Coordinates of C-alpha atoms in Angstrom, one line a residue:
M11 CA -45.1 75.2 -12.5
A12 CA -42.8 77.3 -13.8
P13 CA -38.6 77.4 -13.6
I14 CA -37.1 79.7 -11.0
R15 CA -33.4 79.2 -11.0
L16 CA -30.9 77.9 -14.3
E17 CA -27.9 76.4 -12.3
L18 CA -25.0 75.1 -14.1
Y19 CA -21.8 73.3 -13.2
K20 CA -18.7 75.5 -13.7
E21 CA -19.0 76.8 -17.2
A22 CA -21.5 77.5 -19.8
T23 CA -21.0 78.6 -23.4
E24 CA -22.7 82.5 -24.2
S25 CA -25.0 80.7 -26.4
V26 CA -26.1 77.8 -24.3
V27 CA -27.4 80.3 -21.6
T28 CA -29.2 82.3 -24.6
Y29 CA -31.0 79.3 -25.6
L30 CA -32.0 78.1 -22.3
C31 CA -33.2 81.1 -21.1
D32 CA -35.2 81.3 -23.7
E33 CA -36.8 78.1 -23.5
L34 CA -37.8 78.6 -19.7
H35 CA -38.2 82.0 -19.6
L36 CA -36.1 83.1 -17.5
K37 CA -33.3 86.0 -16.7
K38 CA -29.9 86.1 -17.2
N39 CA -29.9 86.9 -13.1
Q40 CA -31.7 83.7 -12.4
V41 CA -28.2 81.8 -13.8
F42 CA -26.0 80.7 -11.3
V43 CA -22.4 78.9 -11.9
S44 CA -21.9 76.8 -9.5
K45 CA -18.2 74.6 -9.0
T46 CA -20.0 71.5 -7.1
P47 CA -21.3 69.2 -8.8
L48 CA -24.9 68.9 -9.1
E49 CA -27.8 66.4 -8.2
M50 CA -28.2 64.9 -11.5
N51 CA -30.5 62.4 -10.6
H52 CA -33.5 64.5 -12.3
V53 CA -32.2 64.1 -15.6
Y54 CA -33.4 60.6 -15.9
D55 CA -37.4 62.2 -16.1
V56 CA -36.0 64.9 -18.3
I57 CA -34.4 62.1 -20.4
D58 CA -37.9 60.3 -20.8
Q59 CA -39.6 63.7 -22.5
A60 CA -35.9 64.3 -25.2
P61 CA -37.1 63.0 -27.6
S62 CA -39.8 65.5 -28.4
V63 CA -37.7 67.8 -29.2
K64 CA -38.4 68.8 -33.0
T65 CA -34.2 70.0 -33.6
T66 CA -31.9 68.3 -33.9
P67 CA -32.2 64.8 -32.0
L68 CA -31.1 64.8 -28.4
L69 CA -31.2 60.6 -28.1
Y70 CA -29.7 57.8 -30.1
K71 CA -32.6 55.9 -32.5
T72 CA -33.6 53.6 -30.4
F73 CA -32.4 49.7 -29.7
T74 CA -33.4 46.4 -28.2
P75 CA -31.3 43.8 -27.3
Q76 CA -31.6 40.8 -29.5
P77 CA -32.1 37.7 -28.9
N78 CA -29.2 35.4 -29.9
K79 CA -28.1 32.2 -31.1
Y80 CA -27.6 30.4 -28.2
L81 CA -30.3 30.4 -26.1
R82 CA -33.8 31.1 -27.2
L83 CA -36.8 32.4 -26.0
N84 CA -39.5 30.0 -27.5
K85 CA -37.3 27.0 -25.4
P86 CA -36.4 26.5 -21.9
I87 CA -33.8 27.8 -21.1
I88 CA -32.3 25.1 -18.1
D89 CA -32.8 22.1 -20.6
Q90 CA -30.3 24.2 -23.9
A91 CA -28.0 25.5 -20.9
L92 CA -27.8 21.4 -20.2
D93 CA -27.5 21.0 -23.6
H94 CA -24.4 23.2 -24.6
D95 CA -22.4 26.5 -23.9
A96 CA -23.3 30.0 -24.8
L97 CA -22.3 33.4 -24.3
L98 CA -24.4 36.8 -24.0
F99 CA -22.6 40.0 -26.1
Y100 CA -24.4 42.7 -24.1
P101 CA -26.6 44.6 -24.3
F102 CA -26.4 43.7 -27.8
H103 CA -28.2 40.9 -26.7
D104 CA -31.2 40.1 -23.9
M105 CA -30.3 39.7 -21.0
E106 CA -34.1 38.2 -20.3
P107 CA -32.8 34.4 -21.3
F108 CA -30.3 34.6 -18.3
L109 CA -33.2 36.1 -16.3
L110 CA -35.8 33.0 -17.6
L111 CA -33.2 31.2 -16.1
L112 CA -33.3 31.7 -12.7
K113 CA -37.5 31.7 -13.3
E114 CA -37.3 28.5 -14.2
A115 CA -35.0 27.2 -11.5
A116 CA -37.2 29.0 -9.4
E117 CA -40.5 27.1 -9.6
N118 CA -38.4 24.1 -10.8
P119 CA -38.9 20.6 -9.3
E120 CA -35.2 18.8 -9.4
V121 CA -33.8 23.0 -8.8
K122 CA -32.2 21.8 -4.7
S123 CA -29.8 25.3 -4.5
I124 CA -29.8 28.7 -6.8
K125 CA -26.5 30.9 -4.8
I126 CA -24.9 34.0 -6.6
T127 CA -22.9 37.4 -6.2
I128 CA -25.1 40.3 -6.1
Y129 CA -22.5 43.7 -6.1
R130 CA -25.3 46.1 -8.4
L131 CA -28.9 45.5 -8.5
A132 CA -31.4 47.3 -10.9
N133 CA -34.6 49.6 -8.6
H134 CA -37.5 46.2 -8.7
S135 CA -35.5 43.7 -10.0
R136 CA -37.1 40.4 -10.8
I137 CA -33.4 38.2 -9.6
V138 CA -34.7 39.5 -6.0
R139 CA -38.2 39.0 -7.2
Y140 CA -37.0 35.7 -8.3
L141 CA -35.0 34.2 -5.6
A142 CA -37.5 35.2 -3.3
R143 CA -39.8 33.4 -5.2
A144 CA -36.9 30.0 -5.3
A145 CA -37.2 30.6 -1.2
E146 CA -40.9 29.9 -0.9
N147 CA -40.7 27.1 -3.5
G148 CA -38.2 25.3 -0.8
K149 CA -35.3 25.6 -2.4
E150 CA -31.7 26.1 -0.7
V151 CA -30.7 30.0 -2.3
T152 CA -28.0 32.0 -0.4
A153 CA -27.1 35.5 -1.8
L154 CA -23.3 37.4 -1.6
M155 CA -24.2 40.4 -0.9
E156 CA -21.9 43.6 -1.2
L157 CA -23.2 46.0 0.5
R158 CA -20.2 48.9 -0.1
A159 CA -21.6 49.6 -3.7
R160 CA -20.8 52.9 -4.0
F161 CA -23.5 54.8 -4.7
D162 CA -25.8 51.1 -4.4
E163 CA -25.3 51.0 -0.3
K164 CA -29.1 52.2 0.1
H165 CA -31.0 49.6 -1.8
N166 CA -28.6 46.2 -2.3
I167 CA -29.5 47.0 2.0
E168 CA -33.5 46.8 0.9
A169 CA -32.7 44.5 -1.6
A170 CA -31.3 42.0 1.0
E171 CA -34.1 42.2 3.5
L172 CA -36.2 41.2 1.2
L173 CA -34.1 38.4 0.2
E174 CA -33.0 37.0 4.2
E175 CA -37.6 37.9 3.9
A176 CA -38.7 35.6 1.5
G177 CA -36.1 33.1 3.2
C178 CA -32.8 33.5 1.4
T179 CA -29.2 32.9 3.3
V180 CA -27.6 36.4 2.6
I181 CA -24.5 36.4 3.7
Y182 CA -22.6 39.7 4.3
G183 CA -19.4 39.5 3.1
F184 CA -15.8 40.3 3.7
E185 CA -14.0 43.6 5.6
N186 CA -11.5 44.0 3.7
Y187 CA -12.3 43.1 1.2
K188 CA -15.0 44.1 -1.5
V189 CA -17.1 40.8 -3.2
H190 CA -17.6 42.9 -7.2
S191 CA -17.4 38.4 -8.5
K192 CA -20.1 37.9 -11.1
I193 CA -20.8 34.1 -10.8
C194 CA -24.2 32.9 -9.8
M195 CA -25.0 28.2 -10.1
I196 CA -28.3 26.3 -10.5
T197 CA -27.6 23.0 -8.8
L198 CA -29.7 20.3 -9.8
Q199 CA -30.7 16.4 -9.1
N200 CA -33.0 14.8 -11.6
K201 CA -34.8 11.3 -10.9
K202 CA -32.9 9.1 -11.3
G203 CA -30.4 10.7 -8.5
E204 CA -27.7 12.5 -10.4
W205 CA -26.5 15.5 -9.9
K206 CA -25.5 18.8 -12.2
T207 CA -25.3 22.4 -11.9
I208 CA -25.2 25.5 -13.8
T209 CA -23.0 27.9 -13.6
Q210 CA -23.4 32.0 -15.0
I211 CA -20.5 33.8 -14.5
G212 CA -20.8 37.1 -16.2
T213 CA -17.4 40.8 -16.6
G214 CA -20.6 42.9 -15.3
N215 CA -24.4 42.7 -14.7
Y216 CA -27.2 41.0 -12.9
N217 CA -28.6 45.1 -13.2
E218 CA -31.1 44.4 -16.4
K219 CA -30.7 48.8 -16.9
T220 CA -27.6 48.5 -17.0
S221 CA -27.3 45.7 -19.4
K222 CA -28.8 47.8 -22.0
M223 CA -26.0 50.6 -21.6
Y224 CA -22.8 48.7 -20.9
T225 CA -20.8 46.3 -22.8
D226 CA -20.9 42.6 -20.7
I227 CA -20.3 39.2 -21.4
S228 CA -21.9 36.4 -20.2
Y229 CA -21.3 32.8 -20.4
I230 CA -23.7 30.1 -19.6
T231 CA -22.4 26.6 -18.8
A232 CA -23.3 23.3 -17.5
K233 CA -19.6 21.8 -17.3
P234 CA -18.5 19.6 -14.4
S235 CA -15.1 20.9 -14.5
I236 CA -16.5 25.1 -13.7
G237 CA -19.5 23.6 -11.4
K238 CA -17.0 22.1 -9.4
D239 CA -14.7 25.3 -9.7
A240 CA -18.3 27.0 -9.2
I241 CA -19.5 24.7 -5.6
T242 CA -15.7 25.4 -3.8
F243 CA -16.4 29.3 -4.2
F244 CA -19.1 29.3 -2.8
Q245 CA -18.1 27.2 0.4
N246 CA -15.0 29.2 0.6
M247 CA -17.3 32.2 0.3
S248 CA -20.0 31.5 3.5
L249 CA -16.6 30.4 5.3
S250 CA -14.6 33.4 4.6
N251 CA -11.6 31.6 2.9
L252 CA -10.1 33.8 -0.2
E253 CA -7.2 31.5 -0.6
G254 CA -8.9 28.8 -1.6
E255 CA -7.4 26.5 -5.2
Y256 CA -9.4 26.7 -7.9
D257 CA -8.6 24.2 -11.1
H258 CA -10.7 27.1 -14.2
L259 CA -11.8 29.3 -12.6
I260 CA -9.2 32.1 -11.4
V261 CA -9.7 33.7 -8.1
S262 CA -8.6 37.2 -6.0
P263 CA -7.4 38.3 -3.7
H264 CA -5.7 34.4 -3.8
S265 CA -4.7 33.1 -7.8
L266 CA -5.7 36.2 -10.2
K267 CA -3.0 38.6 -10.6
Q268 CA -0.9 35.2 -9.9
T269 CA -1.7 32.9 -12.4
C270 CA -2.2 36.3 -15.3
L271 CA 1.7 36.8 -14.4
A272 CA 1.8 33.5 -15.3
L273 CA 0.1 33.3 -18.5
M274 CA 2.1 36.6 -19.1
D275 CA 5.8 34.4 -18.4
E276 CA 4.4 32.3 -20.9
Q277 CA 3.7 34.9 -24.5
I278 CA 7.5 36.0 -22.6
Q279 CA 8.9 32.7 -22.8
Q280 CA 7.3 32.3 -25.9
A281 CA 9.4 35.0 -27.8
K282 CA 12.6 35.1 -26.3
V283 CA 12.2 31.4 -28.7
Q284 CA 12.6 33.1 -32.1
K285 CA 8.2 32.0 -31.7
E286 CA 4.5 34.0 -31.6
A287 CA 3.4 35.4 -29.0
Q288 CA 1.0 37.9 -28.2
I289 CA -1.8 39.0 -25.5
L290 CA -4.3 41.4 -26.2
L291 CA -6.0 42.8 -23.2
K292 CA -9.6 44.6 -22.6
M293 CA -10.6 46.8 -19.3
N294 CA -11.7 49.8 -17.6
S295 CA -8.5 50.6 -16.0
L296 CA -4.4 49.4 -15.9
T297 CA -2.6 50.3 -12.6
D298 CA -1.9 47.3 -11.0
L299 CA 2.5 47.5 -11.1
D300 CA 2.9 44.3 -10.8
I301 CA 1.3 43.9 -14.4
I302 CA 2.3 46.4 -15.4
K303 CA 6.5 45.8 -14.7
K304 CA 5.5 42.1 -16.5
L305 CA 4.2 43.9 -18.9
Q306 CA 7.1 45.9 -19.7
E307 CA 10.0 42.5 -19.5
A308 CA 6.7 40.8 -22.2
S309 CA 6.9 43.7 -25.1
A310 CA 10.7 44.1 -24.6
A311 CA 11.3 40.8 -24.4
G312 CA 9.7 40.7 -28.4
V313 CA 5.5 39.8 -26.9
K314 CA 3.5 41.3 -29.3
I315 CA 0.9 43.6 -27.2
K316 CA -2.4 45.0 -27.6
M317 CA -4.9 46.9 -25.0
V318 CA -8.8 47.8 -25.3
I319 CA -8.6 50.0 -21.9
R320 CA -11.3 52.5 -21.4
G321 CA -9.9 55.1 -18.8
I322 CA -7.3 55.6 -16.1
C323 CA -4.0 53.8 -17.9
C324 CA -0.3 53.7 -16.1
I325 CA 1.7 52.2 -18.9
L326 CA 3.2 54.3 -22.2
P327 CA 3.4 52.3 -25.6
N328 CA 5.8 52.8 -27.8
L329 CA 9.3 54.2 -25.2
K330 CA 12.0 52.1 -27.4
G331 CA 12.9 48.9 -25.5
V332 CA 10.3 49.0 -23.4
T333 CA 6.6 48.8 -24.7
D334 CA 7.9 48.9 -28.3
N335 CA 5.8 45.9 -28.4
I336 CA 2.4 47.4 -27.0
E337 CA -0.5 49.2 -28.5
I338 CA -3.1 51.1 -26.9
Y339 CA -7.0 52.4 -28.0
S340 CA -9.6 53.9 -25.2
I341 CA -13.0 53.3 -27.3
V342 CA -15.8 56.1 -25.7
G343 CA -19.0 55.7 -27.1
R344 CA -22.8 55.1 -27.1
F345 CA -22.2 52.0 -24.0
L346 CA -19.9 52.0 -21.8
E347 CA -17.3 49.7 -22.5
H348 CA -17.5 47.2 -19.9
S349 CA -16.2 43.6 -20.6
R350 CA -12.7 42.1 -19.5
I351 CA -11.5 40.3 -21.9
Y352 CA -7.7 38.7 -21.1
C353 CA -6.0 36.3 -24.3
F354 CA -3.1 34.9 -23.6
G355 CA -1.0 33.1 -27.4
C356 CA -1.5 32.9 -30.9
G357 CA -3.7 29.3 -32.8
N358 CA -4.5 27.0 -31.8
Q359 CA -2.3 27.1 -27.9
Q360 CA -3.9 30.4 -27.0
K361 CA -6.1 30.7 -24.3
V362 CA -9.2 33.5 -23.5
Y363 CA -10.8 34.0 -20.6
I364 CA -13.4 36.6 -19.3
S365 CA -13.3 38.1 -16.1
S366 CA -14.7 41.0 -13.2
A367 CA -11.7 42.2 -12.7
D368 CA -9.5 45.4 -14.0
F369 CA -5.8 45.1 -13.6
M370 CA -5.9 47.3 -10.9
T371 CA -4.6 46.2 -7.4
R372 CA -7.4 47.2 -5.7
N373 CA -9.5 44.1 -8.0
T374 CA -6.1 42.2 -7.8
E375 CA -5.8 42.6 -4.6
K376 CA -7.9 44.0 -2.7
R377 CA -11.0 42.1 -4.4
V378 CA -13.2 39.4 -4.8
E379 CA -13.1 38.9 -7.7
I380 CA -13.9 35.4 -10.7
G381 CA -12.0 35.2 -14.2
C382 CA -13.0 31.9 -16.9
P383 CA -11.6 30.5 -18.9
I384 CA -13.2 30.0 -22.9
E385 CA -12.5 26.9 -23.8
D386 CA -15.0 25.9 -26.4
E387 CA -13.4 27.0 -29.6
N388 CA -17.1 28.2 -30.7
L389 CA -17.2 30.3 -28.2
K390 CA -13.4 31.4 -28.3
Q391 CA -13.6 32.2 -31.1
E392 CA -16.7 34.8 -31.0
L393 CA -14.4 36.6 -28.6
L394 CA -11.9 37.2 -30.5
E395 CA -13.9 38.2 -33.8
Y396 CA -15.0 40.3 -31.2
F397 CA -12.2 41.6 -29.4
N398 CA -11.0 42.4 -33.0
I399 CA -14.0 44.6 -34.0
L400 CA -12.9 46.9 -31.2
L401 CA -10.3 47.7 -32.9
R402 CA -11.4 48.7 -36.5
D403 CA -12.8 50.7 -34.5
N404 CA -11.6 54.6 -36.1
V405 CA -14.8 56.5 -34.2
K406 CA -15.1 56.5 -31.4
T407 CA -11.5 54.8 -31.0
R408 CA -9.0 56.9 -29.6
K409 CA -5.1 56.1 -29.5
L410 CA -2.6 56.8 -26.4
C411 CA 0.5 58.0 -27.2
G412 CA 3.8 57.9 -26.1
N413 CA 3.8 61.3 -24.5
G414 CA 0.1 60.3 -22.6
E415 CA -1.5 62.1 -25.5
Y416 CA -4.9 60.0 -26.6
V417 CA -4.2 60.6 -30.0
K418 CA -7.7 59.9 -33.1
M419 CA -7.4 57.5 -35.7
D420 CA -7.0 57.4 -39.3
T421 CA -10.5 58.4 -41.2
S422 CA -9.2 58.3 -44.3
G423 CA -10.6 54.6 -45.0
D424 CA -15.2 53.9 -44.8
P425 CA -16.0 55.2 -41.0
F426 CA -16.1 52.0 -39.3
I427 CA -17.7 52.4 -35.2
A428 CA -17.6 49.3 -33.7
Q429 CA -20.5 49.1 -31.9
E430 CA -22.5 50.2 -34.2
Y431 CA -21.8 47.2 -36.8
C432 CA -22.0 45.0 -32.9
M433 CA -25.5 46.4 -32.7
Q434 CA -26.3 45.5 -36.7
K435 CA -25.0 42.1 -36.6
A436 CA -26.9 41.5 -33.7
V437 CA -30.0 42.8 -35.2
E438 CA -29.0 40.6 -38.5
E439 CA -28.5 37.2 -37.0
A440 CA -32.0 37.4 -34.4
D441 CA -33.4 37.8 -37.9
Q442 CA -32.2 34.6 -39.4
L443 CA -33.3 32.3 -36.2
P444 CA -36.5 30.3 -37.1
G445 CA -39.0 31.7 -36.1
E446 CA -37.8 34.9 -33.5
E447 CA -37.3 37.3 -37.0
G448 CA -36.4 40.1 -34.0
I449 CA -38.9 38.4 -31.4
S450 CA -42.9 39.4 -32.7
W451 CA -44.9 40.8 -30.7
L452 CA -47.0 38.1 -29.4
D453 CA -43.2 37.1 -27.8
K454 CA -42.3 40.1 -27.1
L455 CA -46.2 40.3 -24.7
K456 CA -45.9 36.1 -23.8
H457 CA -41.7 37.3 -22.2
W458 CA -44.3 40.9 -20.7
F459 CA -45.7 38.3 -19.0
Q460 CA -42.9 35.4 -17.9
G461 CA -41.5 38.4 -16.8
A462 CA -44.0 39.4 -14.1

């Protein structure tokens, strides 16, 4: 089939148009420039052909998400999750441990229920398949489904129908509040009659495809304290109660923003008595006026504030007497920076959270979002190390200035790309795992059958 028309969005250089016309055997009068956005779904089919281009490569070198030290794929995931906390960094770590956790839960006779919030899913999602299988095996399965996920409404409706047909209970959220939280809870009862929970909380990604393209953090724990709050959360959601009280989780629209403001106040008080005070934040966007005012207050008090904000940022740093102590960076790299991290304080007193929420009014006041404290010292240090790795990036990072412009970082030293460093680090750590050097071909075959 020969092309008959080339449509471009807004503009393109003459050399690009000439090249495309030569390759597609088109004339210039077959080229049209549109001012409306183009429908781009077909690009995914084109991408599959891109590696065959013989000139400059159009795609990044393939990277395979790696196994991690916390949840080994050659051992039962449920047993490991009950034994110790785990932290997965997508896409550097494989999503497979969480998927296999759901698969095991669907078959394990000790598992009594699975509850999960769903915002976006992949096509032919294994998560839907495992939840349906669990329901068919007589387990209580509840999915809190948000149908209003932009661009995925039709897909979510289809997934909800599949779950309902399998016997799952599907809750459809609230009229004025999107459910954007990422939480999954598995409840077990052993032969002794003892009840346990495994709770997974993430900054995003129950989507097998985007977990390989977005940077996200997934926390899996059997801590009873987190499990108790997770039980309360799902009970509140089933009763349409958005003002529930929790001991450890921070949940919008009721407590997430209020808790973060209170934690900032603690740092302000520290600074006022000449003690070291610090706030570290990573997220997609910052627009919430109350939080912006509190950050200004903290900066004026002497709190050192560093933020990695990829997108919209409605506060300017380096304004004398107002934001002197604020540094703001944006990283745009191979993977979409999507994880949210909140850190308050220094040293042993530092409090670290991961969350599904940006500091935007729509997230803090008009959505159901969850933030979770990371209290395990080893995991907390991993998160802080990850934040510091991002701050070292001098290639893909731009620094926000007081005049609202983003400038490149100083590259007089060795170039450092945070995402490439994390990729290499994940590969090296996987190679050191006994019997799991980057996953052998036999393991890959086994995992493929497990996922089927």
